[in-house]
Amino acid sequence: MTEGDFIGEVTHFYKKIMVGVIQLRADLKLGEQIRFKGAHTDFAQRVESMQVEHENIEQANAGSEVAMKVDQRVRGGDSVYRAGD
């Protein structure tokens, strides 16, 4: 699996509810495949839900801070990429 385009960075992680908060540097839509990569993190998942201010959204623009369910633990500072092949 290769890294795709850099799209943002994790700013927070809520362990009990398995939600990561991402500061986006590029647009992101539901259904896209993304990859989390950091010193102790490296996994890909499909974007199945996103929220801004506790409201469900289907698309987020660059500059937005979005919360999403994550399959594994992420850490502040982890990079987020649009997953490549």
CSV table of N, CA and C in Angstrom, one decimal:
chain,number,residue,atom,x,y,z
A,1,MET,N,0.9,-1.2,0.0
A,1,MET,CA,0.0,0.0,0.0
A,1,MET,C,0.9,1.2,0.0
A,2,THR,N,0.7,2.1,-0.9
A,2,THR,CA,1.5,3.4,-1.0
A,2,THR,C,0.7,4.5,-0.4
A,3,GLU,N,1.5,5.5,0.0
A,3,GLU,CA,0.8,6.7,0.5
A,3,GLU,C,0.3,7.5,-0.7
A,4,GLY,N,-0.9,8.0,-0.6
A,4,GLY,CA,-1.5,8.9,-1.6
A,4,GLY,C,-1.2,10.3,-1.2
A,5,ASP,N,-2.2,11.2,-1.6
A,5,ASP,CA,-2.0,12.6,-1.3
A,5,ASP,C,-2.3,12.9,0.2
A,6,PHE,N,-1.4,13.7,0.7
A,6,PHE,CA,-1.6,14.2,2.1
A,6,PHE,C,-2.9,15.0,2.2
A,7,ILE,N,-3.8,14.6,3.1
A,7,ILE,CA,-5.1,15.3,3.2
A,7,ILE,C,-5.3,15.9,4.6
A,8,GLY,N,-4.5,15.6,5.6
A,8,GLY,CA,-4.7,16.2,6.9
A,8,GLY,C,-3.9,15.6,8.0
A,9,GLU,N,-4.2,16.0,9.2
A,9,GLU,CA,-3.5,15.6,10.4
A,9,GLU,C,-4.4,15.3,11.6
A,10,VAL,N,-4.2,14.3,12.3
A,10,VAL,CA,-5.0,14.0,13.5
A,10,VAL,C,-4.7,15.0,14.6
A,11,THR,N,-5.7,15.6,15.2
A,11,THR,CA,-5.5,16.5,16.3
A,11,THR,C,-5.9,16.0,17.6
A,12,HIS,N,-6.9,15.1,17.6
A,12,HIS,CA,-7.4,14.5,18.9
A,12,HIS,C,-7.9,13.0,18.6
A,13,PHE,N,-7.9,12.3,19.7
A,13,PHE,CA,-8.5,10.9,19.6
A,13,PHE,C,-9.2,10.6,20.9
A,14,TYR,N,-10.5,10.1,20.7
A,14,TYR,CA,-11.3,9.8,21.9
A,14,TYR,C,-11.4,8.3,21.9
A,15,LYS,N,-10.7,7.7,22.9
A,15,LYS,CA,-10.5,6.2,22.9
A,15,LYS,C,-11.8,5.5,23.2
A,16,LYS,N,-12.6,6.0,24.2
A,16,LYS,CA,-13.9,5.3,24.5
A,16,LYS,C,-14.8,5.1,23.4
A,17,ILE,N,-14.9,6.1,22.5
A,17,ILE,CA,-15.8,6.1,21.4
A,17,ILE,C,-15.1,5.8,20.0
A,18,MET,N,-13.8,5.7,20.1
A,18,MET,CA,-13.0,5.4,18.9
A,18,MET,C,-13.3,6.4,17.8
A,19,VAL,N,-13.1,7.7,18.1
A,19,VAL,CA,-13.3,8.8,17.2
A,19,VAL,C,-12.0,9.6,17.1
A,20,GLY,N,-11.6,9.8,15.9
A,20,GLY,CA,-10.4,10.7,15.6
A,20,GLY,C,-10.9,12.0,15.0
A,21,VAL,N,-10.2,13.1,15.4
A,21,VAL,CA,-10.5,14.4,14.9
A,21,VAL,C,-9.4,14.8,13.9
A,22,ILE,N,-9.7,15.2,12.7
A,22,ILE,CA,-8.7,15.5,11.7
A,22,ILE,C,-8.9,16.9,11.2
A,23,GLN,N,-7.8,17.6,11.2
A,23,GLN,CA,-7.7,18.9,10.5
A,23,GLN,C,-7.4,18.7,9.1
A,24,LEU,N,-8.3,19.0,8.2
A,24,LEU,CA,-8.2,18.7,6.8
A,24,LEU,C,-7.4,19.8,6.0
A,25,ARG,N,-6.6,19.3,5.1
A,25,ARG,CA,-5.8,20.2,4.2
A,25,ARG,C,-6.3,20.0,2.8
A,26,ALA,N,-7.2,19.1,2.6
A,26,ALA,CA,-7.9,18.8,1.3
A,26,ALA,C,-9.3,18.3,1.5
A,27,ASP,N,-10.1,18.4,0.5
A,27,ASP,CA,-11.5,17.9,0.6
A,27,ASP,C,-11.6,16.4,0.8
A,28,LEU,N,-12.6,16.0,1.5
A,28,LEU,CA,-12.8,14.6,1.8
A,28,LEU,C,-14.3,14.2,1.7
A,29,LYS,N,-14.6,13.1,1.1
A,29,LYS,CA,-16.0,12.6,1.0
A,29,LYS,C,-16.2,11.3,1.6
A,30,LEU,N,-17.5,11.0,2.0
A,30,LEU,CA,-17.8,9.7,2.5
A,30,LEU,C,-17.5,8.7,1.4
A,31,GLY,N,-17.0,7.5,1.8
A,31,GLY,CA,-16.8,6.4,0.9
A,31,GLY,C,-15.3,6.4,0.4
A,32,GLU,N,-14.6,7.4,0.6
A,32,GLU,CA,-13.2,7.4,0.2
A,32,GLU,C,-12.3,6.6,1.1
A,33,GLN,N,-11.3,6.0,0.6
A,33,GLN,CA,-10.3,5.2,1.3
A,33,GLN,C,-9.2,6.1,1.8
A,34,ILE,N,-8.9,6.1,3.1
A,34,ILE,CA,-7.8,6.9,3.7
A,34,ILE,C,-6.9,6.1,4.5
A,35,ARG,N,-5.7,6.6,4.7
A,35,ARG,CA,-4.7,5.9,5.4
A,35,ARG,C,-4.1,6.8,6.5
A,36,PHE,N,-4.0,6.3,7.7
A,36,PHE,CA,-3.4,6.9,8.9
A,36,PHE,C,-2.0,6.5,9.0
A,37,LYS,N,-1.1,7.4,9.2
A,37,LYS,CA,0.3,7.0,9.3
A,37,LYS,C,1.0,7.9,10.3
A,38,GLY,N,1.7,7.2,11.2
A,38,GLY,CA,2.5,7.9,12.2
A,38,GLY,C,3.5,7.0,12.8
A,39,ALA,N,4.2,7.4,13.9
A,39,ALA,CA,5.3,6.6,14.5
A,39,ALA,C,4.8,5.2,14.9
A,40,HIS,N,3.5,5.1,15.4
A,40,HIS,CA,3.0,3.9,15.9
A,40,HIS,C,1.7,3.5,15.2
A,41,THR,N,1.4,4.2,14.1
A,41,THR,CA,0.1,4.0,13.4
A,41,THR,C,0.4,3.8,11.9
A,42,ASP,N,-0.3,2.8,11.4
A,42,ASP,CA,-0.3,2.6,9.9
A,42,ASP,C,-1.4,1.7,9.5
A,43,PHE,N,-2.5,2.2,9.1
A,43,PHE,CA,-3.7,1.4,8.6
A,43,PHE,C,-4.5,2.3,7.7
A,44,ALA,N,-5.3,1.6,6.9
A,44,ALA,CA,-6.2,2.2,6.0
A,44,ALA,C,-7.7,1.8,6.3
A,45,GLN,N,-8.6,2.7,6.0
A,45,GLN,CA,-10.0,2.4,6.2
A,45,GLN,C,-10.8,3.3,5.3
A,46,ARG,N,-12.1,2.9,5.1
A,46,ARG,CA,-13.0,3.7,4.3
A,46,ARG,C,-13.7,4.7,5.3
A,47,VAL,N,-14.0,5.9,4.7
A,47,VAL,CA,-14.7,6.9,5.5
A,47,VAL,C,-16.1,6.6,5.5
A,48,GLU,N,-16.7,6.1,6.6
A,48,GLU,CA,-18.1,5.7,6.7
A,48,GLU,C,-19.0,6.7,7.3
A,49,SER,N,-18.4,7.6,8.1
A,49,SER,CA,-19.2,8.7,8.7
A,49,SER,C,-18.3,9.8,9.1
A,50,MET,N,-18.8,11.0,9.0
A,50,MET,CA,-18.0,12.2,9.4
A,50,MET,C,-19.0,13.2,10.1
A,51,GLN,N,-18.5,13.9,11.0
A,51,GLN,CA,-19.3,15.0,11.7
A,51,GLN,C,-18.5,16.2,11.8
A,52,VAL,N,-19.2,17.3,11.7
A,52,VAL,CA,-18.7,18.7,12.1
A,52,VAL,C,-19.6,19.2,13.1
A,53,GLU,N,-19.1,19.6,14.3
A,53,GLU,CA,-20.0,20.2,15.3
A,53,GLU,C,-21.2,19.3,15.6
A,54,HIS,N,-21.0,18.0,15.7
A,54,HIS,CA,-22.0,16.9,16.0
A,54,HIS,C,-23.0,16.8,14.9
A,55,GLU,N,-22.8,17.3,13.7
A,55,GLU,CA,-23.8,17.1,12.7
A,55,GLU,C,-23.2,16.2,11.6
A,56,ASN,N,-23.9,15.2,11.2
A,56,ASN,CA,-23.4,14.3,10.1
A,56,ASN,C,-23.3,15.1,8.8
A,57,ILE,N,-22.2,14.8,8.1
A,57,ILE,CA,-21.9,15.4,6.8
A,57,ILE,C,-21.5,14.4,5.8
A,58,GLU,N,-21.6,14.7,4.5
A,58,GLU,CA,-21.2,13.7,3.5
A,58,GLU,C,-19.9,14.2,2.9
A,59,GLN,N,-19.5,15.4,3.0
A,59,GLN,CA,-18.3,16.0,2.4
A,59,GLN,C,-17.8,17.1,3.3
A,60,ALA,N,-16.5,17.2,3.4
A,60,ALA,CA,-15.8,18.2,4.1
A,60,ALA,C,-14.8,18.9,3.3
A,61,ASN,N,-14.7,20.2,3.4
A,61,ASN,CA,-13.7,21.0,2.6
A,61,ASN,C,-12.4,21.2,3.4
A,62,ALA,N,-11.4,21.4,2.6
A,62,ALA,CA,-10.1,21.8,3.2
A,62,ALA,C,-10.2,22.9,4.2
A,63,GLY,N,-9.5,22.8,5.3
A,63,GLY,CA,-9.7,23.8,6.4
A,63,GLY,C,-10.6,23.4,7.4
A,64,SER,N,-11.5,22.4,7.2
A,64,SER,CA,-12.4,21.9,8.2
A,64,SER,C,-11.8,21.0,9.2
A,65,GLU,N,-12.4,20.9,10.4
A,65,GLU,CA,-11.9,19.9,11.4
A,65,GLU,C,-13.1,19.0,11.5
A,66,VAL,N,-12.9,17.7,11.2
A,66,VAL,CA,-13.9,16.7,11.2
A,66,VAL,C,-13.6,15.6,12.2
A,67,ALA,N,-14.7,15.0,12.7
A,67,ALA,CA,-14.6,13.9,13.6
A,67,ALA,C,-15.1,12.7,12.8
A,68,MET,N,-14.4,11.5,13.0
A,68,MET,CA,-14.9,10.3,12.3
A,68,MET,C,-14.5,9.1,13.2
A,69,LYS,N,-15.4,8.1,13.0
A,69,LYS,CA,-15.1,6.8,13.6
A,69,LYS,C,-13.8,6.2,13.0
A,70,VAL,N,-12.9,5.6,13.8
A,70,VAL,CA,-11.7,5.0,13.3
A,70,VAL,C,-11.7,3.5,13.7
A,71,ASP,N,-11.1,2.7,12.9
A,71,ASP,CA,-11.0,1.3,13.2
A,71,ASP,C,-9.9,0.9,14.2
A,72,GLN,N,-8.9,1.8,14.3
A,72,GLN,CA,-7.8,1.5,15.3
A,72,GLN,C,-7.5,2.8,16.0
A,73,ARG,N,-6.7,2.8,17.0
A,73,ARG,CA,-6.2,3.9,17.7
A,73,ARG,C,-5.4,4.8,16.7
A,74,VAL,N,-5.7,6.1,16.8
A,74,VAL,CA,-4.8,7.1,16.1
A,74,VAL,C,-4.3,8.1,17.2
A,75,ARG,N,-3.3,8.8,16.8
A,75,ARG,CA,-2.6,9.7,17.8
A,75,ARG,C,-2.5,11.1,17.2
A,76,GLY,N,-2.5,12.1,18.0
A,76,GLY,CA,-2.3,13.5,17.6
A,76,GLY,C,-1.0,13.5,16.8
A,77,GLY,N,-1.0,14.2,15.7
A,77,GLY,CA,0.2,14.3,14.9
A,77,GLY,C,0.3,13.3,13.8
A,78,ASP,N,-0.6,12.2,13.8
A,78,ASP,CA,-0.6,11.2,12.7
A,78,ASP,C,-1.0,11.9,11.4
A,79,SER,N,-0.4,11.6,10.4
A,79,SER,CA,-0.7,12.1,9.0
A,79,SER,C,-1.9,11.3,8.4
A,80,VAL,N,-2.7,11.9,7.6
A,80,VAL,CA,-3.8,11.2,7.0
A,80,VAL,C,-3.6,11.4,5.5
A,81,TYR,N,-3.7,10.3,4.7
A,81,TYR,CA,-3.5,10.4,3.3
A,81,TYR,C,-4.7,9.8,2.6
A,82,ARG,N,-5.0,10.2,1.4
A,82,ARG,CA,-5.9,9.5,0.5
A,82,ARG,C,-5.2,8.2,0.1
A,83,ALA,N,-5.7,7.1,0.4
A,83,ALA,CA,-5.0,5.8,0.2
A,83,ALA,C,-4.7,5.6,-1.3
A,84,GLY,N,-3.5,5.2,-1.5
A,84,GLY,CA,-3.1,4.8,-2.9
A,84,GLY,C,-3.3,3.3,-3.1
A,85,ASP,N,-2.7,2.7,-4.1
A,85,ASP,CA,-2.9,1.3,-4.4
A,85,ASP,C,-2.0,0.4,-3.5
